Every structure is written in C-alpha cells, then in structure tokens.
PDB file of C-alpha atoms in Angstrom:
ATOM      1  CA  UNK A 288     -11.429  20.926  -2.761  1.00 39.00           C
ATOM      2  CA  UNK A 289     -11.189  19.966   0.907  1.00 52.00           C
ATOM      3  CA  UNK A 290     -14.039  20.971   3.195  1.00 55.00           C
ATOM      4  CA  UNK A 291     -13.103  24.085   5.068  1.00 85.00           C
ATOM      5  CA  UNK A 292     -13.762  24.630   8.725  1.00 90.00           C
ATOM      6  CA  UNK A 293     -15.575  27.959   8.303  1.00 92.00           C
ATOM      7  CA  UNK A 294     -18.107  26.311   5.967  1.00 92.00           C
ATOM      8  CA  UNK A 295     -18.610  23.391   8.378  1.00 94.00           C
ATOM      9  CA  UNK A 296     -18.920  25.650  11.399  1.00 95.00           C
ATOM     10  CA  UNK A 297     -21.393  27.959   9.647  1.00 95.00           C
ATOM     11  CA  UNK A 298     -23.610  25.187   8.288  1.00 95.00           C
ATOM     12  CA  UNK A 299     -23.489  23.304  11.600  1.00 97.00           C
ATOM     13  CA  UNK A 300     -24.523  26.457  13.472  1.00 98.00           C
ATOM     14  CA  UNK A 301     -27.461  26.982  11.111  1.00 98.00           C
ATOM     15  CA  UNK A 302     -28.494  23.332  11.537  1.00 98.00           C
ATOM     16  CA  UNK A 303     -28.288  23.635  15.325  1.00 98.00           C
ATOM     17  CA  UNK A 304     -30.397  26.804  15.204  1.00 98.00           C
ATOM     18  CA  UNK A 305     -32.953  24.990  13.032  1.00 98.00           C
ATOM     19  CA  UNK A 306     -33.073  22.168  15.591  1.00 97.00           C
ATOM     20  CA  UNK A 307     -34.052  24.734  18.196  1.00 97.00           C
ATOM     21  CA  UNK A 308     -36.573  26.615  16.034  1.00 96.00           C
ATOM     22  CA  UNK A 309     -38.344  24.046  13.824  1.00 95.00           C
ATOM     23  CA  UNK A 310     -40.271  22.446  16.719  1.00 94.00           C
ATOM     24  CA  UNK A 311     -41.953  25.809  17.361  1.00 93.00           C
ATOM     25  CA  UNK A 312     -43.337  25.696  13.806  1.00 91.00           C
ATOM     26  CA  UNK A 313     -44.432  22.067  13.802  1.00 89.00           C
ATOM     27  CA  UNK A 314     -46.082  22.289  17.206  1.00 84.00           C
ATOM     28  CA  UNK A 315     -48.646  24.570  15.562  1.00 84.00           C
ATOM     29  CA  UNK A 316     -50.074  21.284  14.223  1.00 80.00           C
ATOM     30  CA  UNK A 317     -50.869  19.623  17.566  1.00 70.00           C
ATOM     31  CA  UNK A 318     -52.065  16.321  16.139  1.00 74.00           C
ATOM     32  CA  UNK A 319     -48.883  15.579  14.184  1.00 81.00           C
ATOM     33  CA  UNK A 320     -46.355  18.234  15.292  1.00 79.00           C
ATOM     34  CA  UNK A 321     -44.020  15.987  17.273  1.00 81.00           C
ATOM     35  CA  UNK A 322     -44.549  13.092  14.847  1.00 90.00           C
ATOM     36  CA  UNK A 323     -42.881  15.218  12.146  1.00 92.00           C
ATOM     37  CA  UNK A 324     -39.589  14.836  14.054  1.00 93.00           C
ATOM     38  CA  UNK A 325     -38.529  18.418  13.312  1.00 94.00           C
ATOM     39  CA  UNK A 326     -35.168  18.239  15.088  1.00 96.00           C
ATOM     40  CA  UNK A 327     -34.046  15.242  13.045  1.00 97.00           C
ATOM     41  CA  UNK A 328     -34.135  17.042   9.692  1.00 97.00           C
ATOM     42  CA  UNK A 329     -31.336  19.572  10.351  1.00 98.00           C
ATOM     43  CA  UNK A 330     -29.091  16.897  11.864  1.00 98.00           C
ATOM     44  CA  UNK A 331     -29.520  14.654   8.833  1.00 98.00           C
ATOM     45  CA  UNK A 332     -28.910  17.589   6.482  1.00 97.00           C
ATOM     46  CA  UNK A 333     -25.768  18.468   8.413  1.00 97.00           C
ATOM     47  CA  UNK A 334     -24.502  14.917   7.838  1.00 98.00           C
ATOM     48  CA  UNK A 335     -24.763  15.319   4.076  1.00 96.00           C
ATOM     49  CA  UNK A 336     -23.468  18.892   3.977  1.00 95.00           C
ATOM     50  CA  UNK A 337     -20.690  18.804   6.603  1.00 95.00           C
ATOM     51  CA  UNK A 338     -19.891  15.178   7.304  1.00 96.00           C
ATOM     52  CA  UNK A 339     -20.174  12.790  10.226  1.00 98.00           C
ATOM     53  CA  UNK A 340     -18.253  14.675  12.911  1.00 97.00           C
ATOM     54  CA  UNK A 341     -20.151  17.958  12.676  1.00 97.00           C
ATOM     55  CA  UNK A 342     -23.503  16.207  12.322  1.00 98.00           C
ATOM     56  CA  UNK A 343     -22.843  13.917  15.295  1.00 98.00           C
ATOM     57  CA  UNK A 344     -21.953  16.971  17.394  1.00 98.00           C
ATOM     58  CA  UNK A 345     -25.101  18.842  16.317  1.00 98.00           C
ATOM     59  CA  UNK A 346     -27.203  15.732  16.986  1.00 98.00           C
ATOM     60  CA  UNK A 347     -25.701  15.227  20.433  1.00 98.00           C
ATOM     61  CA  UNK A 348     -26.062  18.863  21.495  1.00 98.00           C
ATOM     62  CA  UNK A 349     -29.445  19.843  19.991  1.00 98.00           C
ATOM     63  CA  UNK A 350     -31.891  17.902  22.224  1.00 97.00           C
ATOM     64  CA  UNK A 351     -29.962  18.724  25.391  1.00 97.00           C
ATOM     65  CA  UNK A 352     -29.704  22.412  24.502  1.00 97.00           C
ATOM     66  CA  UNK A 353     -33.378  22.632  23.519  1.00 97.00           C
ATOM     67  CA  UNK A 354     -34.338  20.915  26.766  1.00 96.00           C
ATOM     68  CA  UNK A 355     -32.158  23.320  28.761  1.00 96.00           C
ATOM     69  CA  UNK A 356     -33.539  26.409  27.033  1.00 96.00           C
ATOM     70  CA  UNK A 357     -37.197  25.517  26.487  1.00 94.00           C
ATOM     71  CA  UNK A 358     -37.775  22.482  28.768  1.00 92.00           C
ATOM     72  CA  UNK A 359     -38.886  20.434  25.759  1.00 90.00           C
ATOM     73  CA  UNK A 360     -38.224  17.631  25.245  1.00 90.00           C
ATOM     74  CA  UNK A 361     -37.897  16.770  28.942  1.00 89.00           C
ATOM     75  CA  UNK A 362     -34.238  16.221  29.808  1.00 88.00           C
ATOM     76  CA  UNK A 363     -34.644  12.765  31.315  1.00 89.00           C
ATOM     77  CA  UNK A 364     -35.159  10.429  29.624  1.00 92.00           C
ATOM     78  CA  UNK A 365     -36.464  11.950  26.366  1.00 92.00           C
ATOM     79  CA  UNK A 366     -33.781  14.525  25.474  1.00 95.00           C
ATOM     80  CA  UNK A 367     -30.994  12.289  26.725  1.00 96.00           C
ATOM     81  CA  UNK A 368     -32.113   9.347  24.577  1.00 96.00           C
ATOM     82  CA  UNK A 369     -32.757  11.673  21.617  1.00 97.00           C
ATOM     83  CA  UNK A 370     -29.236  13.064  21.809  1.00 98.00           C
ATOM     84  CA  UNK A 371     -27.782   9.563  21.357  1.00 98.00           C
ATOM     85  CA  UNK A 372     -30.274   8.837  18.567  1.00 98.00           C
ATOM     86  CA  UNK A 373     -29.585  12.050  16.677  1.00 98.00           C
ATOM     87  CA  UNK A 374     -25.807  11.817  17.123  1.00 98.00           C
ATOM     88  CA  UNK A 375     -26.076   8.356  15.570  1.00 98.00           C
ATOM     89  CA  UNK A 376     -28.123   9.759  12.668  1.00 98.00           C
ATOM     90  CA  UNK A 377     -25.442  12.327  11.940  1.00 98.00           C
ATOM     91  CA  UNK A 378     -22.555   9.910  12.326  1.00 98.00           C
ATOM     92  CA  UNK A 379     -24.009   7.075  10.225  1.00 98.00           C
ATOM     93  CA  UNK A 380     -25.493   9.235   7.460  1.00 98.00           C
ATOM     94  CA  UNK A 381     -22.304  11.284   7.215  1.00 97.00           C
ATOM     95  CA  UNK A 382     -19.983   8.260   7.183  1.00 98.00           C
ATOM     96  CA  UNK A 383     -21.999   6.346   4.596  1.00 98.00           C
ATOM     97  CA  UNK A 384     -22.427   9.377   2.339  1.00 96.00           C
ATOM     98  CA  UNK A 385     -18.699  10.056   2.559  1.00 95.00           C
ATOM     99  CA  UNK A 386     -17.747   6.451   1.728  1.00 97.00           C
ATOM    100  CA  UNK A 387     -20.336   5.578  -0.940  1.00 96.00           C
ATOM    101  CA  UNK A 388     -20.088   6.816  -4.532  1.00 94.00           C
ATOM    102  CA  UNK A 389     -21.923  10.108  -5.098  1.00 87.00           C
ATOM    103  CA  UNK A 390     -25.036   8.639  -6.665  1.00 90.00           C
ATOM    104  CA  UNK A 391     -28.541   9.821  -5.878  1.00 90.00           C
ATOM    105  CA  UNK A 392     -29.625   6.400  -4.611  1.00 94.00           C
ATOM    106  CA  UNK A 393     -26.766   6.467  -2.080  1.00 96.00           C
ATOM    107  CA  UNK A 394     -28.395   9.487  -0.439  1.00 96.00           C
ATOM    108  CA  UNK A 395     -31.373   7.211   0.272  1.00 97.00           C
ATOM    109  CA  UNK A 396     -29.155   4.332   1.434  1.00 98.00           C
ATOM    110  CA  UNK A 397     -27.262   6.631   3.807  1.00 98.00           C
ATOM    111  CA  UNK A 398     -30.442   8.273   5.073  1.00 98.00           C
ATOM    112  CA  UNK A 399     -32.521   5.140   5.651  1.00 98.00           C
ATOM    113  CA  UNK A 400     -29.635   3.230   7.249  1.00 98.00           C
ATOM    114  CA  UNK A 401     -28.964   6.148   9.616  1.00 98.00           C
ATOM    115  CA  UNK A 402     -32.655   6.379  10.496  1.00 97.00           C
ATOM    116  CA  UNK A 403     -32.857   2.666  11.324  1.00 97.00           C
ATOM    117  CA  UNK A 404     -29.627   2.523  13.325  1.00 98.00           C
ATOM    118  CA  UNK A 405     -30.487   5.753  15.147  1.00 97.00           C
ATOM    119  CA  UNK A 406     -33.865   4.417  16.191  1.00 97.00           C
ATOM    120  CA  UNK A 407     -32.270   1.207  17.469  1.00 97.00           C
ATOM    121  CA  UNK A 408     -29.785   3.278  19.498  1.00 97.00           C
ATOM    122  CA  UNK A 409     -32.706   5.368  20.819  1.00 96.00           C
ATOM    123  CA  UNK A 410     -34.476   2.165  21.887  1.00 96.00           C
ATOM    124  CA  UNK A 411     -31.422   0.769  23.665  1.00 95.00           C
ATOM    125  CA  UNK A 412     -30.661   4.041  25.458  1.00 96.00           C
ATOM    126  CA  UNK A 413     -34.341   4.496  26.371  1.00 95.00           C
ATOM    127  CA  UNK A 414     -34.496   0.971  27.826  1.00 94.00           C
ATOM    128  CA  UNK A 415     -31.407   1.701  29.929  1.00 94.00           C
ATOM    129  CA  UNK A 416     -32.650   5.101  31.105  1.00 95.00           C
ATOM    130  CA  UNK A 417     -36.155   3.873  31.915  1.00 93.00           C
ATOM    131  CA  UNK A 418     -34.638   0.880  33.698  1.00 91.00           C
ATOM    132  CA  UNK A 419     -32.447   3.154  35.828  1.00 91.00           C
ATOM    133  CA  UNK A 420     -35.510   5.196  36.780  1.00 88.00           C
ATOM    134  CA  UNK A 421     -37.424   2.037  37.713  1.00 86.00           C
ATOM    135  CA  UNK A 422     -39.824   2.168  34.766  1.00 88.00           C
ATOM    136  CA  UNK A 423     -40.304  -0.348  31.999  1.00 86.00           C
ATOM    137  CA  UNK A 424     -39.568   0.379  28.356  1.00 90.00           C
ATOM    138  CA  UNK A 425     -41.359  -2.339  26.419  1.00 90.00           C
ATOM    139  CA  UNK A 426     -40.887  -3.506  22.860  1.00 91.00           C
ATOM    140  CA  UNK A 427     -44.332  -2.060  22.103  1.00 92.00           C
ATOM    141  CA  UNK A 428     -43.135   1.347  23.396  1.00 90.00           C
ATOM    142  CA  UNK A 429     -40.055   1.044  21.179  1.00 93.00           C
ATOM    143  CA  UNK A 430     -42.136   0.302  18.059  1.00 93.00           C
ATOM    144  CA  UNK A 431     -44.661   3.034  18.871  1.00 90.00           C
ATOM    145  CA  UNK A 432     -42.085   5.702  19.707  1.00 89.00           C
ATOM    146  CA  UNK A 433     -39.510   4.829  17.084  1.00 92.00           C
ATOM    147  CA  UNK A 434     -41.643   3.819  14.153  1.00 92.00           C
ATOM    148  CA  UNK A 435     -45.448   3.959  14.131  1.00 91.00           C
ATOM    149  CA  UNK A 436     -45.647   7.271  15.999  1.00 90.00           C
ATOM    150  CA  UNK A 437     -42.966   8.753  13.756  1.00 92.00           C
ATOM    151  CA  UNK A 438     -44.410   7.752  10.360  1.00 93.00           C
ATOM    152  CA  UNK A 439     -45.133  11.352   9.266  1.00 92.00           C
ATOM    153  CA  UNK A 440     -41.566  12.367  10.166  1.00 93.00           C
ATOM    154  CA  UNK A 441     -40.061   9.334   8.457  1.00 96.00           C
ATOM    155  CA  UNK A 442     -41.963  10.101   5.259  1.00 95.00           C
ATOM    156  CA  UNK A 443     -41.025  13.784   5.447  1.00 96.00           C
ATOM    157  CA  UNK A 444     -37.346  12.941   5.907  1.00 97.00           C
ATOM    158  CA  UNK A 445     -37.281  10.425   3.058  1.00 97.00           C
ATOM    159  CA  UNK A 446     -38.942  12.935   0.704  1.00 97.00           C
ATOM    160  CA  UNK A 447     -37.390  16.226   1.801  1.00 97.00           C
ATOM    161  CA  UNK A 448     -33.768  15.464   2.662  1.00 97.00           C
ATOM    162  CA  UNK A 449     -32.719  13.815  -0.625  1.00 97.00           C
ATOM    163  CA  UNK A 450     -34.317  16.706  -2.565  1.00 96.00           C
ATOM    164  CA  UNK A 451     -32.370  19.283  -0.548  1.00 95.00           C
ATOM    165  CA  UNK A 452     -29.090  17.356  -0.768  1.00 94.00           C
ATOM    166  CA  UNK A 453     -29.567  16.869  -4.500  1.00 92.00           C
ATOM    167  CA  UNK A 454     -30.228  20.612  -4.921  1.00 92.00           C
ATOM    168  CA  UNK A 455     -27.126  21.494  -2.903  1.00 89.00           C
ATOM    169  CA  UNK A 456     -25.041  19.069  -4.966  1.00 87.00           C
ATOM    170  CA  UNK A 457     -26.361  20.463  -8.266  1.00 88.00           C
ATOM    171  CA  UNK A 458     -25.682  24.035  -7.189  1.00 89.00           C
ATOM    172  CA  UNK A 459     -22.155  23.188  -5.966  1.00 77.00           C
ATOM    173  CA  UNK A 460     -22.958  24.485  -2.482  1.00 68.00           C
ATOM    174  CA  UNK A 461     -21.611  21.330  -0.841  1.00 67.00           C
ATOM    175  CA  UNK A 462     -17.879  21.516  -0.224  1.00 60.00           C
ATOM    176  CA  UNK A 463     -16.458  18.149  -1.321  1.00 50.00           C
TER     177      UNK A 463
END
C-alpha cells in the first residue's frame, strides 16, 4: 500500500507539535534538559514513519518556529544551524530506511548515519554562521556541542527511536 498524504500530513503535524512541546518537559531537568536533544526525537521518528521529505520539512521548520514562538533556541545562530542539522537528520534517516531492507538493524544504521551526518552539517553551518557574525567556531566547540554535550540525547535516541519504530512496524501503523 502506498503511503497516503493524509497519514503523512497527520504524523508530520504531530511530530512538529512534539518538537515544540518536548523541550518544555525536558527543561524541567536543568542539568541535562538541553542535552537530551528533545526536538531531534520527533524529527527522527517522522523520518521512519513518513519518509525523507516530510521529516526534512519538519526538521527544517521546527527550530525556526520554536525560536519564533518561544525565543528558544535563539534564532541566530542556534536555531538556524539546528534547522539544517535536523532537516539532514530527517532526510538521511528517511532515505536510508526507505532504501535498505526492512531489518531491525537497518533502523540503527539509518539512525546513526543520520545522526553523524546531521551533526557534521550542524558544524559546517555553525562555522559559517559564527564566521559571518565575526565569532570563531572552533573544532573543540564542534565536538562539545555536537557530541560530548549531547551524549544523553544520543543515548536516548539510540535506545528510544528503534523501539518505537519497531513497535509501529509490528502493529502495522506505518504505511509502507
């Protein structure tokens, strides 16, 4: 059965809403709230449930919309760089999951590849944006912001997302 547009639109809308709301929940844990990367989870889920186009759109829009509505993350450079990062997550995870055989380990391959490529894109865009503003974006800032500071979120994504995708697949809630 071909994916239908009402399903994709509905799931994408829910994922976008989660991108806006989840940070309010995680920020209740001040020491690790932002490190949980709460906006990344719905975008990655959207990639597996709706495909690369919808997920890339949700990833591109979510940080900019959240910044416009709630002033967090700050629009420049954080939300701008995040929108490129999260659009890349959605695009890569969705494309790989669509192209690879539907095996459980391919969920992990799609997810981890998207997370790595997205963080590289975030680093490149951040370096450009900081350079335009006259600030430096060092390799140490890239490692800290993209990896070491995000370890709780990376672990959460690697544990949670495959479980949810697997459950959706088992329950036939994913339109293939």
